[in-house]
Amino acid sequence: MKTKSIELLNKAVADELSAVHQYMYFHFHCDDLGYDLLANLFKRTAIEEMGHIELLAERILFLKGDVKLKASLEVKKINDVKKMLELASKMETGSADDYNRWANECAKNADSASKKIFEQLVEDEERHFDQYDVEMENMKKFGDNYLALQSIERSKNISSGQPAE
Ligand SMILES: [Fe+2]
Ligand SMILES: [Fe+2]
């Protein structure tokens, strides 16, 4: 039971780490382009994924395993905002699917604490997906104005003495 749980928890750590790297990469580029809303969304989500790593790592250590802190994927060098949101949404649904399956696997192995962690993560990943999905819808609805408005918002904040985060 323990070995299987440790393996699944470590797989999740690897995926979470990939998400942290990918979202921070998106954060830097959105920030550079002046899209504060998206830059902040990617940063906030990356920080939440880091919190997930912590939860998973604590459980791994409790089960007397060790944390393999190695990302499962290389960062994809995407600079187009629409494609960023598409990849981020795909990563979130992929994680939610995996964690649902792994929660069931832990339940089968009578490890309800690990199961609960995976279930908690599913809720968070579904919320992340929803946030990215809303931005994709906004982009569709407002077209080029969507990004232009974000740049204008930043200029407004800077000129009123409130620089972006
Ligand atoms: Fe996560
Ligand atoms: Fe997520």
Coordinates of C-alpha atoms and ligand atoms in Angstrom, one line a residue:
M1 CA 0.0 0.0 0.0
K2 CA 2.7 2.4 1.0
T3 CA 4.9 1.9 -2.0
K4 CA 2.1 2.4 -4.5
S5 CA 0.9 5.6 -2.7
I6 CA 4.5 7.0 -2.5
E7 CA 4.8 6.3 -6.3
L8 CA 1.6 8.1 -7.1
L9 CA 2.3 11.0 -4.8
N10 CA 5.7 11.4 -6.4
K11 CA 4.2 11.4 -9.9
A12 CA 1.9 14.2 -8.7
V13 CA 4.9 16.2 -7.4
A14 CA 6.5 15.9 -10.8
D15 CA 3.4 17.2 -12.5
E16 CA 2.9 20.0 -10.0
L17 CA 6.6 21.0 -10.5
S18 CA 6.1 21.1 -14.3
A19 CA 3.0 23.3 -13.7
V20 CA 5.0 25.7 -11.5
H21 CA 7.7 26.0 -14.1
Q22 CA 5.3 26.5 -17.0
Y23 CA 3.1 29.0 -15.3
M24 CA 6.1 31.1 -14.1
Y25 CA 7.4 31.1 -17.6
F26 CA 4.0 32.4 -18.8
H27 CA 4.0 34.9 -15.9
F28 CA 7.3 36.4 -16.9
H29 CA 6.2 36.7 -20.5
C30 CA 2.8 38.2 -19.8
D31 CA 4.4 40.6 -17.3
D32 CA 6.9 41.6 -20.0
L33 CA 4.1 42.2 -22.5
G34 CA 2.2 44.4 -20.0
Y35 CA -0.7 41.9 -19.5
D36 CA -1.0 42.3 -15.7
L37 CA -4.3 40.4 -15.3
L38 CA -2.9 37.2 -16.9
A39 CA 0.6 37.7 -15.4
N40 CA -1.0 37.8 -12.0
L41 CA -3.2 34.8 -12.7
F42 CA -0.3 32.6 -13.8
K43 CA 1.8 33.7 -10.8
R44 CA -1.0 33.1 -8.3
T45 CA -1.7 29.7 -9.8
A46 CA 2.0 28.7 -9.7
I47 CA 2.1 29.6 -6.0
E48 CA -1.0 27.4 -5.4
E49 CA 0.7 24.5 -7.3
M50 CA 3.7 25.0 -5.0
G51 CA 1.3 24.6 -2.1
H52 CA 0.2 21.3 -3.6
I53 CA 3.8 20.1 -3.8
E54 CA 4.1 20.8 -0.1
L55 CA 1.0 18.8 0.8
L56 CA 2.2 15.9 -1.4
A57 CA 5.7 16.0 0.0
E58 CA 4.5 16.0 3.6
R59 CA 2.4 12.9 2.9
I60 CA 5.4 11.2 1.2
L61 CA 7.6 11.8 4.1
F62 CA 4.9 10.6 6.5
L63 CA 4.8 7.3 4.6
K64 CA 8.7 7.2 4.9
G65 CA 9.3 7.7 1.3
D66 CA 11.5 10.5 -0.2
V67 CA 10.4 13.3 -2.5
K68 CA 11.7 13.1 -6.0
L69 CA 11.7 16.8 -6.9
K70 CA 12.0 16.4 -10.7
A71 CA 9.6 18.0 -13.2
S72 CA 7.9 15.5 -15.5
L73 CA 7.9 17.9 -18.5
E74 CA 10.2 20.5 -20.0
V75 CA 8.9 24.1 -20.1
K76 CA 7.2 24.7 -23.5
K77 CA 8.4 28.0 -24.9
I78 CA 5.0 29.4 -25.8
N79 CA 4.7 33.2 -26.2
D80 CA 1.2 33.5 -27.7
V81 CA -1.4 34.3 -25.1
K82 CA -4.1 32.2 -26.6
K83 CA -1.8 29.2 -26.8
M84 CA -0.7 29.8 -23.2
L85 CA -4.2 29.5 -22.0
E86 CA -4.9 26.5 -24.1
L87 CA -1.9 24.6 -22.7
A88 CA -2.7 25.7 -19.1
S89 CA -6.3 24.5 -19.4
K90 CA -5.1 21.2 -20.8
M91 CA -2.6 20.7 -18.0
E92 CA -5.3 21.4 -15.4
T93 CA -7.8 18.9 -16.9
G94 CA -5.0 16.3 -17.3
S95 CA -4.1 16.7 -13.6
A96 CA -7.7 16.5 -12.4
D97 CA -8.2 13.3 -14.4
D98 CA -5.0 11.7 -13.0
Y99 CA -5.8 12.7 -9.4
N100 CA -9.3 11.3 -9.7
R101 CA -7.9 8.0 -10.8
W102 CA -5.1 8.1 -8.2
A103 CA -7.6 8.9 -5.4
N104 CA -9.5 5.8 -6.4
E105 CA -6.3 3.7 -6.4
C106 CA -5.4 5.0 -2.9
A107 CA -8.9 4.1 -1.7
K108 CA -8.5 0.6 -3.1
N109 CA -5.2 0.3 -1.1
A110 CA -6.9 1.5 2.1
D111 CA -4.9 4.7 2.2
S112 CA -7.7 7.2 2.8
A113 CA -5.4 10.1 3.8
S114 CA -3.6 10.1 0.4
K115 CA -7.0 9.7 -1.3
K116 CA -8.2 12.8 0.5
I117 CA -5.2 14.8 -0.6
F118 CA -5.8 13.8 -4.2
E119 CA -9.5 14.8 -3.9
Q120 CA -8.6 18.2 -2.5
L121 CA -6.2 18.7 -5.4
V122 CA -8.9 17.8 -7.9
E123 CA -11.1 20.6 -6.6
D124 CA -8.2 23.1 -6.9
E125 CA -7.3 22.0 -10.4
E126 CA -10.9 22.2 -11.5
R127 CA -11.0 25.8 -10.2
H128 CA -7.8 26.6 -12.0
F129 CA -9.2 25.2 -15.2
D130 CA -12.3 27.3 -14.7
Q131 CA -10.2 30.5 -14.2
Y132 CA -8.2 29.8 -17.4
D133 CA -11.4 28.9 -19.3
V134 CA -13.0 32.3 -18.3
E135 CA -10.0 34.1 -19.7
M136 CA -10.2 32.1 -22.9
E137 CA -13.9 33.0 -23.2
N138 CA -13.0 36.7 -22.6
M139 CA -10.4 36.6 -25.3
K140 CA -12.9 35.1 -27.7
K141 CA -15.5 37.7 -26.7
F142 CA -13.3 40.8 -26.8
G143 CA -10.7 39.8 -29.4
D144 CA -7.7 42.2 -29.6
N145 CA -9.4 44.6 -27.1
Y146 CA -8.9 42.0 -24.4
L147 CA -5.1 42.3 -24.4
A148 CA -5.2 46.1 -25.3
L149 CA -7.3 46.7 -22.2
Q150 CA -4.8 45.0 -20.0
S151 CA -2.0 47.1 -21.3
I152 CA -4.0 50.3 -20.8
E153 CA -4.9 49.2 -17.3
R154 CA -1.2 48.9 -16.4
S155 CA -0.4 52.3 -17.9
K156 CA -3.3 53.8 -15.8
N157 CA -2.0 52.2 -12.6
I158 CA 1.5 53.4 -13.3
S159 CA 0.5 56.9 -14.1
S160 CA -1.6 57.0 -10.9
G161 CA 1.3 55.9 -8.8
Q162 CA 0.2 52.3 -8.4
P163 CA 2.8 50.1 -10.2
A164 CA 1.8 46.6 -10.9
E165 CA 2.8 43.8 -8.6
Ligands
FE1 FE -1.8 21.4 -8.5
FE2 FE -3.6 23.6 -11.1

